[in-house]
CSV table of C-alpha atoms in Angstrom, one decimal:
chain,number,residue,atom,x,y,z
W,1,MET,CA,73.0,90.1,69.0
W,2,LEU,CA,76.0,87.7,68.8
W,3,LYS,CA,75.2,84.0,69.1
W,4,LEU,CA,76.5,83.0,72.7
W,5,SER,CA,76.5,79.5,73.6
W,6,LEU,CA,75.2,77.8,77.3
W,7,ASP,CA,78.9,78.0,78.5
W,8,GLU,CA,79.4,81.4,77.9
W,9,ILE,CA,76.1,82.2,79.5
W,10,VAL,CA,77.0,80.1,82.5
W,11,LYS,CA,80.4,81.7,82.7
W,12,GLY,CA,78.4,85.0,81.9
W,13,SER,CA,76.0,84.8,84.6
W,14,ARG,CA,78.4,83.5,87.4
W,15,GLY,CA,75.7,80.2,87.4
W,16,ARG,CA,75.5,77.1,87.8
W,17,LEU,CA,74.4,74.6,85.1
W,18,LEU,CA,71.6,71.8,86.1
W,19,LEU,CA,70.8,70.9,82.7
W,20,ASN,CA,72.0,70.8,79.4
W,21,ASN,CA,70.0,69.2,76.4
W,22,ASP,CA,72.5,70.3,74.2
W,23,LEU,CA,70.1,72.8,72.9
W,24,ASN,CA,71.4,75.5,69.9
W,25,ASP,CA,73.5,78.5,71.1
W,26,ILE,CA,71.0,81.5,72.5
W,27,GLU,CA,70.0,84.1,69.8
W,28,TYR,CA,67.9,86.3,72.2
W,29,ILE,CA,67.4,86.9,75.9
W,30,SER,CA,63.9,88.4,77.2
W,31,THR,CA,63.0,89.0,80.6
W,32,SER,CA,59.2,88.8,79.4
W,33,SER,CA,57.4,85.0,78.6
W,34,LYS,CA,55.5,86.9,76.3
W,35,ASP,CA,58.7,87.5,74.2
W,36,ILE,CA,59.9,84.7,73.3
W,37,LYS,CA,62.1,84.2,69.6
W,38,GLU,CA,63.4,81.3,68.4
W,39,ASN,CA,66.6,80.3,70.6
W,40,THR,CA,65.8,82.5,73.4
W,41,LEU,CA,67.1,82.4,77.3
W,42,PHE,CA,64.5,83.8,79.5
W,43,ILE,CA,65.5,85.4,82.3
W,44,PRO,CA,62.7,86.2,85.5
W,45,ILE,CA,62.7,88.8,87.2
W,46,LYS,CA,61.9,88.8,90.8
W,47,GLY,CA,60.2,93.0,91.2
W,48,GLU,CA,58.8,94.4,94.2
W,49,ASN,CA,55.2,93.5,92.7
W,50,TYR,CA,55.6,90.3,91.0
W,51,ASP,CA,57.6,87.4,90.5
W,52,GLY,CA,58.5,86.7,86.5
W,53,HIS,CA,59.3,82.8,87.8
W,54,ASP,CA,55.6,82.7,87.8
W,55,PHE,CA,55.6,82.8,84.2
W,56,LEU,CA,58.1,80.3,83.6
W,57,ASN,CA,55.7,77.4,82.3
W,58,ASP,CA,54.1,80.1,80.1
W,59,ALA,CA,57.3,81.2,78.5
W,60,TYR,CA,57.8,77.1,78.4
W,61,ASN,CA,54.7,77.0,76.5
W,62,ASN,CA,55.5,80.1,74.4
W,63,GLY,CA,58.4,78.0,72.9
W,64,CYS,CA,61.2,78.7,75.4
W,65,ARG,CA,63.5,76.1,75.6
W,66,MET,CA,67.1,77.6,77.6
W,67,PHE,CA,65.8,79.0,81.4
W,68,LEU,CA,68.0,81.2,83.8
W,69,ILE,CA,66.5,80.6,87.6
W,70,ASP,CA,67.1,81.4,91.1
W,71,LYS,CA,68.4,79.5,93.7
W,72,ASN,CA,64.6,80.0,95.3
W,73,HIS,CA,62.8,78.3,92.3
W,74,ASP,CA,62.3,75.1,91.2
W,75,PHE,CA,61.4,74.3,87.2
W,76,CYS,CA,61.8,71.0,85.6
W,77,LYS,CA,61.0,70.1,82.0
W,78,LYS,CA,62.3,67.1,80.0
W,79,ASP,CA,63.3,69.2,77.1
W,80,ILE,CA,65.2,72.2,78.8
W,81,SER,CA,68.8,73.8,79.4
W,82,LEU,CA,68.8,75.1,83.1
W,83,ILE,CA,70.9,77.5,84.5
W,84,GLU,CA,70.9,78.5,88.5
W,85,VAL,CA,72.4,81.3,90.0
W,86,ASP,CA,71.6,83.3,93.4
W,87,ASP,CA,70.1,86.9,91.7
W,88,THR,CA,68.7,86.3,88.2
W,89,LEU,CA,68.5,90.2,87.8
W,90,LEU,CA,71.9,90.4,89.2
W,91,SER,CA,73.0,87.7,86.6
W,92,LEU,CA,71.6,89.6,84.0
W,93,GLY,CA,73.8,92.5,84.3
W,94,SER,CA,76.5,90.2,84.7
W,95,ILE,CA,75.1,89.1,81.6
W,96,GLY,CA,74.8,92.1,79.7
W,97,ARG,CA,78.8,92.9,80.9
W,98,PHE,CA,80.2,90.0,79.8
W,99,TYR,CA,78.7,90.0,76.4
W,100,LEU,CA,79.9,94.0,75.9
W,101,ASP,CA,83.5,92.9,76.4
W,102,LYS,CA,83.5,91.2,73.0
W,103,PHE,CA,83.4,94.7,71.7
W,104,ASP,CA,86.5,97.5,71.5
W,105,ILE,CA,83.8,100.2,71.7
W,106,ASP,CA,83.6,103.3,73.7
W,107,VAL,CA,80.4,103.7,76.2
W,108,ILE,CA,79.4,107.3,76.8
W,109,GLY,CA,77.2,107.5,79.6
W,110,VAL,CA,74.1,109.8,79.9
W,111,THR,CA,72.6,110.9,83.4
W,112,GLY,CA,70.6,113.8,85.1
W,113,SER,CA,67.8,114.9,87.2
W,114,VAL,CA,65.9,116.5,83.9
W,115,GLY,CA,67.2,115.8,79.7
W,116,LYS,CA,69.1,113.5,79.5
W,117,THR,CA,67.2,111.7,77.7
W,118,SER,CA,66.6,114.4,75.0
W,119,THR,CA,70.6,114.6,76.0
W,120,ARG,CA,71.1,111.2,75.1
W,121,ASP,CA,69.0,111.2,71.5
W,122,ILE,CA,70.7,114.5,70.5
W,123,ILE,CA,74.3,112.6,71.4
W,124,TYR,CA,73.2,109.8,69.5
W,125,SER,CA,71.8,112.1,66.4
W,126,VAL,CA,75.5,114.0,66.2
W,127,LEU,CA,78.0,110.8,66.8
W,128,ASN,CA,75.6,108.8,64.2
W,129,GLU,CA,76.7,111.4,61.8
W,130,LYS,CA,80.4,109.3,61.9
W,131,TYR,CA,80.1,105.9,63.7
W,132,LYS,CA,77.3,103.7,63.7
W,133,THR,CA,76.2,104.3,67.3
W,134,LEU,CA,73.8,102.4,69.4
W,135,LYS,CA,71.8,103.9,71.9
W,136,ASN,CA,68.7,102.9,74.5
W,137,GLU,CA,65.3,103.2,73.6
W,138,LEU,CA,62.4,104.2,75.3
W,139,ASN,CA,63.0,104.4,79.1
W,140,TYR,CA,65.6,101.7,79.3
W,141,ASN,CA,67.9,103.1,81.6
W,142,ASN,CA,68.1,101.0,84.5
W,143,GLU,CA,69.1,97.7,85.9
W,144,ILE,CA,66.9,95.8,82.8
W,145,GLY,CA,67.2,98.1,80.3
W,146,ILE,CA,70.7,99.0,80.3
W,147,PRO,CA,71.7,95.2,79.5
W,148,LYS,CA,69.0,94.4,77.4
W,149,THR,CA,70.3,97.5,75.4
W,150,LEU,CA,73.8,96.2,74.8
W,151,PHE,CA,72.8,92.9,73.4
W,152,ASN,CA,71.4,94.6,71.2
W,153,LEU,CA,75.3,95.5,69.9
W,154,ASP,CA,77.0,93.8,66.9
W,155,TYR,CA,80.4,94.2,65.3
W,156,SER,CA,78.9,96.7,63.2
W,157,TYR,CA,79.1,99.1,66.1
W,158,ASP,CA,81.5,102.2,67.2
W,159,LYS,CA,80.0,103.5,69.8
W,160,ALA,CA,77.2,103.3,72.6
W,161,VAL,CA,75.2,106.2,74.2
W,162,ILE,CA,73.8,105.0,77.3
W,163,GLU,CA,71.1,107.0,79.5
W,164,MET,CA,71.1,105.9,83.1
W,165,GLY,CA,68.2,106.7,85.6
W,166,LEU,CA,69.1,107.0,89.1
W,167,ASP,CA,66.3,106.2,91.8
W,168,ARG,CA,68.5,105.8,95.0
W,169,LYS,CA,72.2,106.3,96.0
W,170,GLY,CA,74.2,103.2,94.3
W,171,ASP,CA,72.4,103.1,91.4
W,172,ILE,CA,74.9,104.5,89.0
W,173,SER,CA,77.4,103.0,90.6
W,174,TYR,CA,75.9,99.8,89.8
W,175,PHE,CA,75.1,100.3,85.9
W,176,LYS,CA,78.7,100.9,85.5
W,177,THR,CA,80.4,97.5,86.4
W,178,ILE,CA,77.7,97.1,83.3
W,179,ALA,CA,78.7,99.5,81.4
W,180,PRO,CA,82.5,101.0,82.2
W,181,LEU,CA,82.4,104.3,80.8
W,182,LYS,CA,84.8,105.9,78.5
W,183,VAL,CA,82.5,109.7,79.0
W,184,ALA,CA,79.9,110.7,81.0
W,185,VAL,CA,77.7,113.7,80.7
W,186,ILE,CA,75.2,115.3,83.8
W,187,SER,CA,72.6,117.4,82.6
W,188,ASN,CA,71.5,118.8,85.5
W,189,ILE,CA,71.0,118.4,89.8
W,190,GLY,CA,67.2,118.8,90.3
W,191,LEU,CA,64.4,116.9,92.4
W,192,SER,CA,63.5,114.0,90.8
W,193,HIS,CA,63.0,110.9,93.1
W,194,ILE,CA,63.8,114.0,95.7
W,195,ALA,CA,61.8,111.1,98.4
W,196,ASN,CA,64.9,109.0,98.1
W,197,PHE,CA,67.6,111.1,99.0
W,198,GLU,CA,67.7,113.7,102.2
W,199,ASN,CA,67.9,116.6,100.0
W,200,GLN,CA,69.3,117.9,96.1
W,201,GLU,CA,73.2,117.6,97.3
W,202,GLY,CA,72.1,114.1,97.9
W,203,ILE,CA,71.3,113.1,94.4
W,204,PHE,CA,73.9,115.4,93.3
W,205,HIS,CA,76.3,113.2,95.4
W,206,ALA,CA,74.8,109.8,93.9
W,207,LYS,CA,74.5,111.4,90.1
W,208,MET,CA,78.7,111.7,90.7
W,209,GLU,CA,78.9,108.4,90.7
W,210,ILE,CA,79.2,108.4,87.3
W,211,ALA,CA,82.4,109.6,87.4
W,212,GLU,CA,83.5,107.2,90.0
W,213,HIS,CA,87.1,105.8,89.2
W,214,PHE,CA,87.7,108.3,86.1
W,215,ASN,CA,91.2,109.0,85.0
W,216,LYS,CA,93.1,111.0,83.0
W,217,GLU,CA,91.8,108.8,80.2
W,218,ASN,CA,88.0,109.7,80.7
W,219,THR,CA,86.2,113.1,80.6
W,220,LEU,CA,83.2,114.0,82.3
W,221,ILE,CA,80.7,117.1,80.5
W,222,VAL,CA,78.6,118.6,82.8
W,223,ASN,CA,76.0,122.0,82.5
W,224,GLY,CA,78.3,124.4,84.1
W,225,ASP,CA,75.5,127.0,84.8
W,226,ASP,CA,74.4,124.1,87.5
W,227,LYS,CA,74.7,125.3,90.9
W,228,PHE,CA,75.8,122.1,92.2
W,229,LEU,CA,77.8,120.7,89.2
W,230,LYS,CA,79.5,124.2,88.9
W,231,THR,CA,81.3,124.0,91.7
W,232,LEU,CA,83.6,120.9,90.0
W,233,LYS,CA,85.1,123.8,87.8
W,234,ASP,CA,87.2,125.2,90.9
W,235,LYS,CA,88.4,121.6,91.8
W,236,GLU,CA,91.5,119.1,90.7
W,237,LEU,CA,89.6,116.5,89.4
W,238,PRO,CA,91.6,113.3,88.0
W,239,TYR,CA,89.7,113.2,84.9
W,240,ASN,CA,89.4,116.0,82.1
W,241,LEU,CA,86.3,117.9,82.6
W,242,LEU,CA,84.4,120.0,80.2
W,243,THR,CA,81.5,122.8,80.9
W,244,TYR,CA,78.5,123.6,78.7
W,245,GLY,CA,76.2,126.0,79.1
W,246,PHE,CA,75.1,130.5,78.9
W,247,ASP,CA,77.9,131.2,81.5
W,248,GLU,CA,80.9,132.8,79.8
W,249,ASP,CA,83.5,130.8,82.1
W,250,ASN,CA,82.2,127.6,80.0
W,251,THR,CA,84.1,125.0,77.4
W,252,ILE,CA,81.3,126.4,75.2
W,253,TYR,CA,78.9,128.9,76.0
W,254,CYS,CA,76.0,130.3,74.0
W,255,VAL,CA,75.9,134.1,73.0
W,256,SER,CA,72.3,133.8,71.2
W,257,TYR,CA,69.4,131.7,70.1
W,258,GLU,CA,66.3,132.5,67.8
W,259,ILE,CA,62.6,130.0,68.2
W,260,VAL,CA,62.0,130.3,64.7
W,261,ASN,CA,59.4,128.2,62.7
W,262,GLY,CA,59.2,125.6,65.3
W,263,LYS,CA,63.3,125.8,65.5
W,264,ILE,CA,66.3,127.3,67.6
W,265,ASN,CA,68.9,128.5,66.1
W,266,PHE,CA,71.8,129.5,67.9
W,267,LYS,CA,75.3,130.6,68.3
W,268,VAL,CA,77.8,129.3,70.3
W,269,ASN,CA,81.3,130.4,71.2
W,270,PHE,CA,84.2,127.0,71.5
W,271,LYS,CA,87.7,127.8,71.7
W,272,ASN,CA,86.8,131.3,71.0
W,273,LYS,CA,85.3,130.9,67.8
W,274,ILE,CA,81.6,131.6,66.7
W,275,TYR,CA,79.8,128.7,65.5
W,276,ASP,CA,76.1,128.4,64.4
W,277,TYR,CA,74.1,125.5,64.6
W,278,THR,CA,70.0,124.9,64.4
W,279,ILE,CA,67.7,122.5,66.9
W,280,PRO,CA,64.2,121.0,66.0
W,281,SER,CA,62.5,122.0,68.7
W,282,ILE,CA,61.4,124.9,70.8
W,283,ALA,CA,62.5,124.0,74.1
W,284,LYS,CA,65.4,126.1,75.2
W,285,HIS,CA,66.7,123.6,77.8
W,286,ASN,CA,67.8,121.9,74.6
W,287,ILE,CA,70.1,124.1,73.8
W,288,TYR,CA,71.7,123.1,76.3
W,289,ASN,CA,71.4,119.3,75.8
W,290,ALA,CA,73.1,120.4,72.1
W,291,MET,CA,76.0,121.4,73.5
W,292,ALA,CA,77.1,118.6,75.6
W,293,ALA,CA,76.5,116.5,72.5
W,294,ILE,CA,78.6,119.6,70.2
W,295,LEU,CA,81.5,119.0,73.0
W,296,ILE,CA,81.4,115.2,72.3
W,297,GLY,CA,81.4,115.7,68.7
W,298,ASN,CA,84.5,117.7,69.2
W,299,LEU,CA,86.0,114.7,71.2
W,300,TYR,CA,85.4,112.0,68.9
W,301,ASN,CA,86.9,114.3,65.9
W,302,LEU,CA,83.6,115.3,64.0
W,303,THR,CA,83.7,118.0,61.8
W,304,TYR,CA,81.4,121.5,62.1
W,305,GLU,CA,79.4,120.3,59.4
W,306,GLU,CA,79.2,116.3,60.4
W,307,ILE,CA,78.0,118.0,64.1
W,308,LYS,CA,75.7,120.8,62.6
W,309,LYS,CA,73.8,118.3,60.0
W,310,GLY,CA,73.6,115.8,63.3
W,311,LEU,CA,72.2,118.4,65.3
W,312,GLU,CA,69.3,119.2,62.4
W,313,ASN,CA,68.8,115.8,62.7
W,314,VAL,CA,67.5,115.2,65.4
W,315,SER,CA,64.6,112.3,66.4
W,316,PHE,CA,63.4,113.3,70.2
W,317,THR,CA,62.1,110.4,71.8
W,318,GLU,CA,57.8,110.3,71.9
W,319,GLY,CA,56.3,112.2,75.0
W,320,ARG,CA,59.1,114.6,75.4
W,321,LEU,CA,58.0,117.9,74.4
W,322,THR,CA,56.2,115.9,71.0
W,323,ILE,CA,54.7,118.8,68.7
W,324,ILE,CA,51.2,117.0,67.8
W,325,ASN,CA,49.8,119.7,65.0
W,326,LYS,CA,45.9,118.5,64.2
W,327,LYS,CA,43.8,120.4,62.5
W,328,ASP,CA,42.1,122.5,65.2
W,329,ILE,CA,44.3,121.9,67.9
W,330,THR,CA,48.1,121.7,68.5
W,331,ILE,CA,48.9,119.2,71.1
W,332,ILE,CA,52.3,119.2,73.0
W,333,ASN,CA,53.0,115.9,74.5
W,334,ASP,CA,55.5,116.1,77.3
W,335,CYS,CA,53.6,113.6,80.2
W,336,TYR,CA,56.2,110.8,80.2
W,337,ASN,CA,57.5,111.9,83.2
W,338,ALA,CA,57.8,115.1,85.2
W,339,SER,CA,59.7,116.8,88.1
W,340,LEU,CA,59.7,120.7,88.8
W,341,ASP,CA,62.2,122.2,86.5
W,342,SER,CA,61.0,119.8,83.7
W,343,ILE,CA,57.4,121.3,84.2
W,344,ILE,CA,58.6,124.9,84.6
W,345,SER,CA,60.7,124.3,81.1
W,346,ALA,CA,57.5,122.7,79.7
W,347,LEU,CA,55.0,126.0,80.5
W,348,ASN,CA,57.9,128.3,79.2
W,349,VAL,CA,57.7,126.3,75.9
W,350,LEU,CA,53.9,126.4,76.4
W,351,SER,CA,54.1,130.4,76.7
W,352,THR,CA,56.0,130.9,73.2
W,353,PHE,CA,52.4,130.1,71.3
W,354,LYS,CA,50.1,132.6,70.3
W,355,THR,CA,47.3,131.1,70.3
W,356,ARG,CA,45.2,130.4,73.6
W,357,LYS,CA,47.2,128.2,75.8
W,358,VAL,CA,45.6,125.4,77.8
W,359,ALA,CA,47.8,123.4,80.3
W,360,ILE,CA,46.9,119.6,81.6
W,361,LEU,CA,48.9,119.2,84.6
W,362,GLY,CA,48.9,116.2,87.2
W,363,ASP,CA,50.6,115.6,90.3
W,364,VAL,CA,54.9,114.9,90.3
W,365,LEU,CA,54.9,111.8,92.8
W,366,GLU,CA,57.9,110.6,94.6
W,367,THR,CA,58.5,113.9,96.4
W,368,GLY,CA,58.2,112.8,99.7
W,369,SER,CA,58.9,115.7,102.4
W,370,TYR,CA,58.8,117.9,99.8
W,371,GLU,CA,55.6,117.4,98.2
W,372,GLU,CA,54.1,120.7,98.9
W,373,GLU,CA,57.0,122.6,98.3
W,374,ILE,CA,57.5,121.5,94.8
W,375,HIS,CA,53.4,121.3,94.3
W,376,LYS,CA,53.3,125.0,95.7
W,377,ASN,CA,56.1,126.2,93.1
W,378,ILE,CA,54.7,124.7,90.2
W,379,GLY,CA,51.9,127.3,91.0
W,380,LYS,CA,54.1,130.3,90.9
W,381,SER,CA,55.8,129.3,87.3
W,382,ILE,CA,51.8,128.9,86.2
W,383,ILE,CA,51.0,132.1,86.5
W,384,GLY,CA,51.5,133.8,83.1
W,385,ASN,CA,52.3,130.6,81.0
W,386,THR,CA,49.0,129.4,80.3
W,387,ASP,CA,45.5,130.9,79.8
W,388,ILE,CA,43.7,127.9,80.7
W,389,LEU,CA,44.5,125.4,83.7
W,390,ILE,CA,43.6,122.2,84.5
W,391,LEU,CA,44.8,119.7,87.4
W,392,VAL,CA,44.7,116.1,88.0
W,393,GLY,CA,45.7,114.0,91.0
W,394,ASN,CA,45.8,114.9,94.8
W,395,SER,CA,48.9,116.6,95.8
W,396,ILE,CA,48.1,119.1,92.7
W,397,LYS,CA,45.6,120.8,95.5
W,398,TYR,CA,48.9,122.8,96.5
W,399,THR,CA,49.4,124.1,92.9
W,400,TYR,CA,45.5,125.1,93.3
W,401,ASP,CA,45.6,127.3,96.1
W,402,GLU,CA,48.9,128.7,95.2
W,403,VAL,CA,47.9,129.9,91.6
W,404,ILE,CA,44.5,131.1,93.8
W,405,LYS,CA,46.8,132.7,96.0
W,406,ASN,CA,48.7,134.2,93.1
W,407,ASN,CA,45.3,135.6,91.5
W,408,PHE,CA,44.5,133.1,88.8
W,409,ASN,CA,40.8,133.4,87.2
W,410,LYS,CA,39.2,130.8,89.1
W,411,ASP,CA,36.6,130.9,86.3
W,412,ASN,CA,39.7,129.2,84.0
W,413,ILE,CA,40.9,126.4,86.6
W,414,TYR,CA,39.7,122.7,86.5
W,415,VAL,CA,40.4,120.2,89.0
W,416,PHE,CA,39.9,116.6,88.5
W,417,SER,CA,41.0,112.9,90.3
W,418,THR,CA,42.2,111.0,87.5
W,419,TYR,CA,43.0,111.5,83.4
W,420,GLU,CA,39.5,109.8,83.0
W,421,ASP,CA,37.5,112.3,84.7
W,422,VAL,CA,40.0,114.4,82.0
W,423,ILE,CA,39.1,112.7,79.4
W,424,LYS,CA,35.1,112.8,80.0
W,425,ASN,CA,35.0,116.6,80.5
W,426,ILE,CA,37.9,117.7,78.1
W,427,ASP,CA,35.8,118.5,74.8
W,428,ASN,CA,34.0,121.1,76.5
W,429,ILE,CA,36.7,123.2,77.6
W,430,ILE,CA,39.4,123.0,74.7
W,431,LYS,CA,38.4,125.2,71.7
W,432,LYS,CA,39.5,125.4,68.1
W,433,GLY,CA,43.0,126.8,67.9
W,434,ASP,CA,43.8,125.6,71.4
W,435,THR,CA,47.4,124.5,72.2
W,436,ILE,CA,47.2,122.4,75.1
W,437,LEU,CA,50.2,121.2,77.0
W,438,LEU,CA,50.1,117.5,79.1
W,439,LYS,CA,52.7,117.3,81.7
W,440,ALA,CA,52.4,114.7,84.5
W,441,SER,CA,54.3,111.9,86.3
W,442,HIS,CA,53.6,108.7,84.4
W,443,GLY,CA,51.6,107.4,87.0
W,444,ILE,CA,49.2,109.7,86.6
W,445,LYS,CA,48.5,108.4,82.7
W,446,LEU,CA,47.7,111.6,81.2
W,447,SER,CA,49.0,109.5,78.2
W,448,ASN,CA,46.0,108.5,77.8
W,449,VAL,CA,44.7,112.0,77.1
W,450,VAL,CA,46.9,112.6,74.9
W,451,GLU,CA,45.8,109.0,73.0
W,452,TYR,CA,42.0,110.4,73.2
W,453,LEU,CA,42.9,113.9,72.0
W,454,ASP,CA,44.9,112.7,68.8
W,455,LYS,CA,42.3,110.2,68.2
W,456,THR,CA,39.2,112.8,68.2
W,457,TYR,CA,40.8,115.5,66.7
W,458,GLU,CA,41.7,115.2,62.8
W,459,ASN,CA,45.0,115.7,61.4
């Protein structure tokens, strides 16, 4: 990041300077007391189950001498600089916006219930063929991760692709105050975080916050096959709308595809011309995500060759249908998070393998009153897509009931309470040559099973 003076932090945070020890300019901003570098500003964040202010002394002992605290806490050392604010989380976002305003770059926002991280990765890969582009890493798509991502900007960057998560109504509107958008993408409207909304339509309206205050200078790009997003096609909008999908009434649409040697070759119709592309994925839904990236590439005047190369060179974030080839087994790691739609997509990917197929599925969390319905629908989607079924968690009992109801072989079903139980028993279930899918909400911690399999079986 560029150096920021203490005065700039005071201005950006809308805070009050309590102590000034004429220290060096700030070169790094951290919300973790363990992540302290030279000339770091420590911003303690208060969450539901923790308060970063409890770690002020730890940050100090690790070498930090510049601090931002809220008005409800005290911290005093003779050799520090100290800024007081009303709310440290909001001030972190405010500093992020202050920092972003130093640059003249377009920000592309990406949201959606399923596939937003893969969409972000693909758009980044395409744009990076012509422009130096920044993107969030891992899951830095919230009120902490987005400003921390922006702090990585310097004057060498041309574009930024920012994934924006959604937990509740108003989240995306707030994220846009941190990172105002030139272009926005919505991958789809699913049931993720449905517990915080009355229904799926509520999720749709919350996602549409990404286009609030858009005008003719802005472009919204959406999945035109989605039952909610396709309704935008019939509306008079104050901004430019581009759509993608398999339906022929979209701006760009896929006319054919084939999966060969771990890649998808696909053809699209764009402006009445046919173009061929390849993406290093075996998941059909990544054709949708790739078409969003093609539209953005065209929007920013990339050549066909640049877009094609960008798609071919995509590097997907780990844990999103990541294929791990071992000597005796194949692991499909898709256990970062889960929803009904993403589980159906993952099972469809598993079904394409010619080996014996093992699906390790866990609870989908944050489903509220939709818990039973979602897990029953998972059960319906399992039929015909796997040979062996391993279920993990509590809500997954509804999935079990559904697969039994649909005549799945009971002898091929294993049910466990925790990932630890899976690890204890997995070696007695899987066989040489198996392809194993792991999919569940992050809180089920199936990543530990992936780690166990990866370490136990030879490359």
